[in-house]
Short mmCIF file of C-alpha atoms in Angstrom, two decimals:
data_model
loop_
_atom_site.label_atom_id
_atom_site.label_comp_id
_atom_site.label_asym_id
_atom_site.label_seq_id
_atom_site.Cartn_x
_atom_site.Cartn_y
_atom_site.Cartn_z
CA UNK A 79 -119.81 -33.24 38.81
CA UNK A 80 -117.92 -30.15 38.06
CA UNK A 81 -117.98 -28.36 34.87
CA UNK A 82 -114.68 -25.87 34.20
CA UNK A 83 -114.34 -23.19 31.94
CA UNK A 84 -112.11 -20.42 30.75
CA UNK A 85 -112.76 -17.00 31.64
CA UNK A 86 -112.56 -14.27 28.38
CA UNK A 87 -110.65 -11.29 27.61
CA UNK A 88 -114.29 -9.15 27.12
CA UNK A 89 -115.90 -8.16 30.00
CA UNK A 90 -119.22 -5.92 30.64
CA UNK A 91 -119.37 -4.20 34.01
CA UNK A 92 -122.53 -2.32 32.96
CA UNK A 93 -125.29 -2.63 35.99
CA UNK A 94 -127.43 -6.12 36.11
CA UNK A 95 -130.53 -6.39 38.45
CA UNK A 96 -129.00 -9.50 40.08
CA UNK A 97 -128.20 -9.02 43.56
CA UNK A 98 -126.96 -12.34 45.00
CA UNK A 99 -123.23 -12.31 45.05
CA UNK A 100 -120.43 -14.33 46.58
CA UNK A 101 -116.54 -13.49 47.28
CA UNK A 102 -113.54 -15.12 45.37
CA UNK A 103 -112.13 -18.05 47.71
CA UNK A 104 -108.60 -17.23 46.50
CA UNK A 105 -109.35 -12.99 46.92
CA UNK A 106 -106.26 -13.15 49.51
CA UNK A 107 -103.86 -14.39 46.34
CA UNK A 108 -105.69 -12.11 44.03
CA UNK A 109 -104.74 -9.27 46.20
CA UNK A 110 -100.65 -10.46 46.07
CA UNK A 111 -100.83 -10.76 42.11
CA UNK A 112 -102.74 -6.97 41.75
CA UNK A 113 -100.07 -5.85 44.23
CA UNK A 114 -97.03 -7.16 42.09
CA UNK A 115 -98.83 -5.52 39.02
CA UNK A 116 -99.51 -2.33 40.65
CA UNK A 117 -95.77 -1.58 40.71
CA UNK A 118 -95.59 -2.25 36.77
CA UNK A 119 -95.81 1.42 34.64
CA UNK A 120 -98.05 1.15 31.53
CA UNK A 121 -94.98 0.15 29.18
CA UNK A 122 -93.97 -2.70 31.23
CA UNK A 123 -97.68 -3.95 30.99
CA UNK A 124 -97.90 -3.67 27.41
CA UNK A 125 -94.59 -5.69 27.11
CA UNK A 126 -95.64 -8.20 29.66
CA UNK A 127 -99.46 -8.99 28.10
CA UNK A 128 -98.27 -8.32 24.83
CA UNK A 129 -101.16 -5.59 24.17
CA UNK A 130 -101.67 -2.14 22.84
CA UNK A 131 -100.63 1.16 24.37
CA UNK A 132 -104.26 1.88 25.30
CA UNK A 133 -104.73 -1.40 26.93
CA UNK A 134 -102.19 -1.07 28.96
CA UNK A 135 -103.04 2.35 29.98
CA UNK A 136 -106.56 0.98 30.86
CA UNK A 137 -105.29 -2.04 32.94
CA UNK A 138 -102.86 0.05 34.56
CA UNK A 139 -105.62 2.22 36.23
CA UNK A 140 -107.44 -1.03 36.89
CA UNK A 141 -104.65 -2.70 39.19
CA UNK A 142 -104.05 1.05 40.61
CA UNK A 143 -107.74 0.93 41.58
CA UNK A 144 -107.66 -2.65 42.85
CA UNK A 145 -109.63 -2.65 46.54
CA UNK A 146 -110.75 -4.99 48.83
CA UNK A 147 -113.87 -6.16 49.99
CA UNK A 148 -115.71 -6.01 46.62
CA UNK A 149 -118.76 -4.32 46.47
CA UNK A 150 -121.72 -5.10 44.15
CA UNK A 151 -122.13 -1.86 41.71
CA UNK A 152 -117.96 -1.65 41.10
CA UNK A 153 -117.60 -5.40 40.87
CA UNK A 154 -119.88 -7.45 39.20
CA UNK A 155 -120.74 -11.57 39.16
CA UNK A 156 -117.95 -13.69 37.21
CA UNK A 157 -120.86 -15.44 34.92
CA UNK A 158 -122.30 -11.93 34.02
CA UNK A 159 -119.13 -9.90 33.86
CA UNK A 160 -117.15 -12.17 31.40
CA UNK A 161 -118.18 -11.48 27.59
CA UNK A 162 -117.12 -13.36 24.62
CA UNK A 163 -118.22 -16.51 22.68
CA UNK A 164 -117.99 -18.83 25.62
CA UNK A 165 -120.48 -16.74 27.67
CA UNK A 166 -122.26 -15.71 24.51
CA UNK A 167 -122.86 -19.60 24.48
CA UNK A 168 -123.74 -19.32 28.42
CA UNK A 169 -126.24 -16.60 28.29
CA UNK A 170 -126.12 -16.30 31.99
CA UNK A 171 -128.43 -12.85 32.06
CA UNK A 172 -131.45 -15.63 31.13
CA UNK A 173 -130.74 -17.86 33.99
CA UNK A 174 -133.23 -17.98 36.82
CA UNK A 175 -133.21 -18.71 40.69
CA UNK A 176 -132.53 -22.74 40.08
CA UNK A 177 -130.38 -22.36 37.18
CA UNK A 178 -128.15 -20.13 39.10
CA UNK A 179 -128.12 -22.35 42.46
CA UNK A 180 -127.23 -25.55 39.96
CA UNK A 181 -124.51 -23.30 38.49
CA UNK A 182 -122.96 -22.06 41.89
CA UNK A 183 -122.77 -25.67 42.87
CA UNK A 184 -121.81 -27.45 39.69
CA UNK A 185 -119.92 -24.59 37.70
CA UNK A 186 -116.08 -22.99 38.02
CA UNK A 187 -114.29 -20.38 35.93
CA UNK A 188 -110.48 -20.61 36.00
CA UNK A 189 -108.60 -17.13 35.98
CA UNK A 190 -105.42 -15.83 36.04
CA UNK A 191 -106.18 -13.24 38.60
CA UNK A 192 -108.53 -14.72 40.68
CA UNK A 193 -107.86 -18.53 40.13
CA UNK A 194 -110.82 -20.16 40.74
CA UNK A 195 -114.24 -18.80 40.61
CA UNK A 196 -117.92 -19.62 41.10
CA UNK A 197 -120.20 -18.19 38.81
CA UNK A 198 -121.85 -15.52 41.53
CA UNK A 199 -118.39 -14.43 42.68
CA UNK A 200 -117.71 -10.68 42.32
CA UNK A 201 -114.62 -9.85 40.31
CA UNK A 202 -113.23 -6.14 39.28
CA UNK A 203 -112.47 -5.46 35.76
CA UNK A 204 -108.97 -7.03 34.89
CA UNK A 205 -106.92 -8.51 31.96
CA UNK A 206 -104.58 -11.29 33.20
CA UNK A 207 -104.25 -14.39 30.98
CA UNK A 208 -103.08 -17.48 32.78
CA UNK A 209 -100.22 -17.60 30.41
CA UNK A 210 -98.59 -14.21 31.80
CA UNK A 211 -95.13 -14.79 32.61
CA UNK A 212 -95.17 -12.92 35.64
CA UNK A 213 -92.81 -12.90 38.33
CA UNK A 214 -94.22 -13.28 41.52
CA UNK A 215 -93.38 -14.31 45.15
CA UNK A 216 -93.59 -18.17 44.35
CA UNK A 217 -92.29 -18.37 40.68
CA UNK A 218 -91.80 -17.08 37.26
CA UNK A 219 -95.58 -17.81 36.13
CA UNK A 220 -98.84 -17.95 37.11
CA UNK A 221 -99.01 -21.41 36.88
CA UNK A 222 -95.99 -21.60 39.71
CA UNK A 223 -97.92 -19.19 41.72
CA UNK A 224 -101.01 -21.32 41.74
CA UNK A 225 -99.49 -24.38 42.71
CA UNK A 226 -101.80 -26.84 43.58
CA UNK A 227 -104.40 -24.15 45.00
CA UNK A 228 -106.83 -24.92 41.94
CA UNK A 229 -106.46 -28.51 42.01
CA UNK A 230 -106.90 -28.93 45.76
CA UNK A 231 -110.18 -26.76 45.50
CA UNK A 232 -111.66 -28.87 42.63
CA UNK A 233 -110.68 -31.39 45.33
CA UNK A 234 -112.73 -30.09 47.73
CA UNK A 235 -115.53 -29.27 45.92
CA UNK A 236 -115.70 -33.00 44.69
CA UNK A 237 -115.67 -34.19 48.46
CA UNK A 238 -118.84 -35.51 49.75
CA UNK A 239 -118.69 -32.29 52.03
CA UNK A 240 -119.00 -30.57 48.90
CA UNK A 241 -122.50 -32.31 48.10
CA UNK A 242 -121.68 -32.75 44.45
CA UNK A 243 -123.90 -35.60 42.55
CA UNK A 244 -120.95 -37.25 40.97
CA UNK A 245 -116.97 -37.07 41.07
CA UNK A 246 -115.85 -36.25 37.71
CA UNK A 247 -114.54 -33.11 36.10
CA UNK A 248 -116.22 -31.91 32.69
CA UNK A 249 -113.61 -30.42 31.10
CA UNK A 250 -114.61 -27.48 28.87
CA UNK A 251 -111.69 -24.94 29.47
CA UNK A 252 -109.13 -24.32 27.17
CA UNK A 253 -105.50 -25.80 27.42
CA UNK A 254 -103.99 -22.50 28.61
CA UNK A 255 -106.19 -22.64 31.73
CA UNK A 256 -106.69 -26.16 32.18
CA UNK A 257 -102.69 -26.34 32.58
CA UNK A 258 -103.35 -24.58 36.09
CA UNK A 259 -104.95 -28.14 37.06
CA UNK A 260 -102.91 -31.13 38.08
CA UNK A 261 -105.04 -34.11 36.92
CA UNK A 262 -102.67 -36.42 38.51
CA UNK A 263 -103.62 -35.19 41.79
CA UNK A 264 -107.41 -34.95 41.29
CA UNK A 265 -109.43 -37.38 43.15
CA UNK A 266 -111.69 -37.62 40.23
CA UNK A 267 -111.64 -38.67 36.46
CA UNK A 268 -111.60 -35.86 34.16
CA UNK A 269 -113.98 -36.21 30.79
CA UNK A 270 -112.55 -33.65 28.17
CA UNK A 271 -115.48 -32.89 25.60
CA UNK A 272 -114.57 -31.56 21.77
CA UNK A 273 -116.83 -29.57 19.33
CA UNK A 274 -116.28 -30.56 16.05
CA UNK A 275 -117.91 -29.31 12.48
CA UNK A 276 -118.01 -31.09 9.40
CA UNK A 277 -117.93 -29.91 5.68
CA UNK A 278 -117.48 -31.94 2.70
CA UNK A 279 -116.19 -34.66 4.55
CA UNK A 280 -113.81 -33.05 6.59
CA UNK A 281 -114.46 -32.94 10.31
CA UNK A 282 -112.55 -30.74 12.51
CA UNK A 283 -112.41 -28.58 15.39
CA UNK A 284 -113.49 -24.87 14.52
CA UNK A 285 -112.05 -22.24 17.39
CA UNK A 286 -115.20 -19.78 17.05
CA UNK A 287 -117.97 -22.38 16.81
CA UNK A 288 -116.15 -24.53 19.70
CA UNK A 289 -116.04 -21.82 22.10
CA UNK A 290 -119.61 -20.81 21.77
CA UNK A 291 -120.28 -24.36 22.26
CA UNK A 292 -118.40 -24.73 25.34
CA UNK A 293 -120.68 -22.29 26.52
CA UNK A 294 -123.68 -23.51 25.13
CA UNK A 295 -122.89 -27.12 26.78
CA UNK A 296 -122.38 -25.72 30.26
CA UNK A 297 -125.90 -23.90 29.70
CA UNK A 298 -127.72 -27.09 28.44
CA UNK A 299 -126.36 -28.92 31.42
CA UNK A 300 -127.45 -26.33 33.72
CA UNK A 301 -130.74 -26.10 32.14
CA UNK A 302 -131.25 -29.82 32.48
CA UNK A 303 -129.58 -29.89 35.84
CA UNK A 304 -127.47 -32.70 34.76
CA UNK A 305 -126.63 -35.17 37.67
CA UNK A 306 -125.12 -38.20 35.85
CA UNK A 307 -122.39 -37.85 33.23
CA UNK A 308 -124.15 -40.51 31.20
CA UNK A 309 -126.98 -38.14 30.45
CA UNK A 310 -124.17 -35.82 28.87
CA UNK A 311 -124.53 -38.19 25.69
CA UNK A 312 -127.99 -37.20 25.08
CA UNK A 313 -127.54 -33.96 25.11
CA UNK A 314 -128.06 -31.77 21.67
CA UNK A 315 -127.89 -27.88 21.11
CA UNK A 316 -127.25 -26.14 17.54
CA UNK A 317 -127.02 -28.85 15.86
CA UNK A 318 -124.31 -30.91 17.91
CA UNK A 319 -124.63 -34.51 19.16
CA UNK A 320 -122.67 -37.07 20.75
CA UNK A 321 -120.63 -39.09 18.38
CA UNK A 322 -119.48 -42.43 19.82
CA UNK A 323 -117.51 -43.43 16.83
CA UNK A 324 -115.06 -40.11 17.36
CA UNK A 325 -115.23 -40.52 20.89
CA UNK A 326 -112.67 -42.32 23.49
CA UNK A 327 -113.35 -43.15 27.14
CA UNK A 328 -112.07 -39.91 28.50
CA UNK A 329 -112.43 -37.57 25.23
CA UNK A 330 -115.86 -37.22 23.98
CA UNK A 331 -116.96 -35.44 20.65
CA UNK A 332 -119.90 -33.70 19.90
CA UNK A 333 -120.28 -33.20 16.12
CA UNK A 334 -122.64 -31.43 13.72
CA UNK A 335 -122.75 -30.08 9.80
CA UNK A 336 -120.85 -26.89 9.28
CA UNK A 337 -123.52 -24.27 9.20
CA UNK A 338 -123.23 -22.09 6.11
CA UNK A 339 -121.91 -18.56 6.76
CA UNK A 340 -124.17 -15.95 7.87
CA UNK A 341 -124.43 -13.08 4.95
#
């Protein structure tokens, strides 16, 4: 079983006491992208990424400073560095050693710059969304750049050598990042999970809540050390519960009453 998450634009590189770390498996490819972006002036980055002048200046400097190998203190473990709704739900700061062991085996983060990350992989601060149309040695965008790389690594992790308990991919990533995966080439079925809120008889996906729920689902699976896909149906958190009547074979729905706005 392998859980897929998206990264986040928000990042926090303040010190953390966790010393255990690993290196990204596609770091060589990340260096190629960073080298391409080192050639961009701040104004070009602003246009490429549709960001403000200040954000463009910041990321221009980040790409100029991109150096390997990554060292703890400058770089930080991915699951701790990413901040945002998904990672609020994941709450990696409160994970214990057994949680990290499970996450390192079962959780993967898709990334525009790094491609495919384990939770303990060190990363440097960056901004590069998967949808960015960055011309590179392989093609005109990042989907072309990553090609089959991400899919091949998922298959490798799902293989018997990867010691994954059950061959199934739990997709909790956004569409933008999941497009870097080629489902037809996967050696396992994919289970997509949606999170919906109900108010006044209307059930719908609310982006803010759904993003946090993705991280919470991943964390609940980590806490309970889920090894069988059917166990997921029994999970509940923040009011969300599995709804068989709203679900399909490869697309499960977790639903809850929409909470009242915080005052």
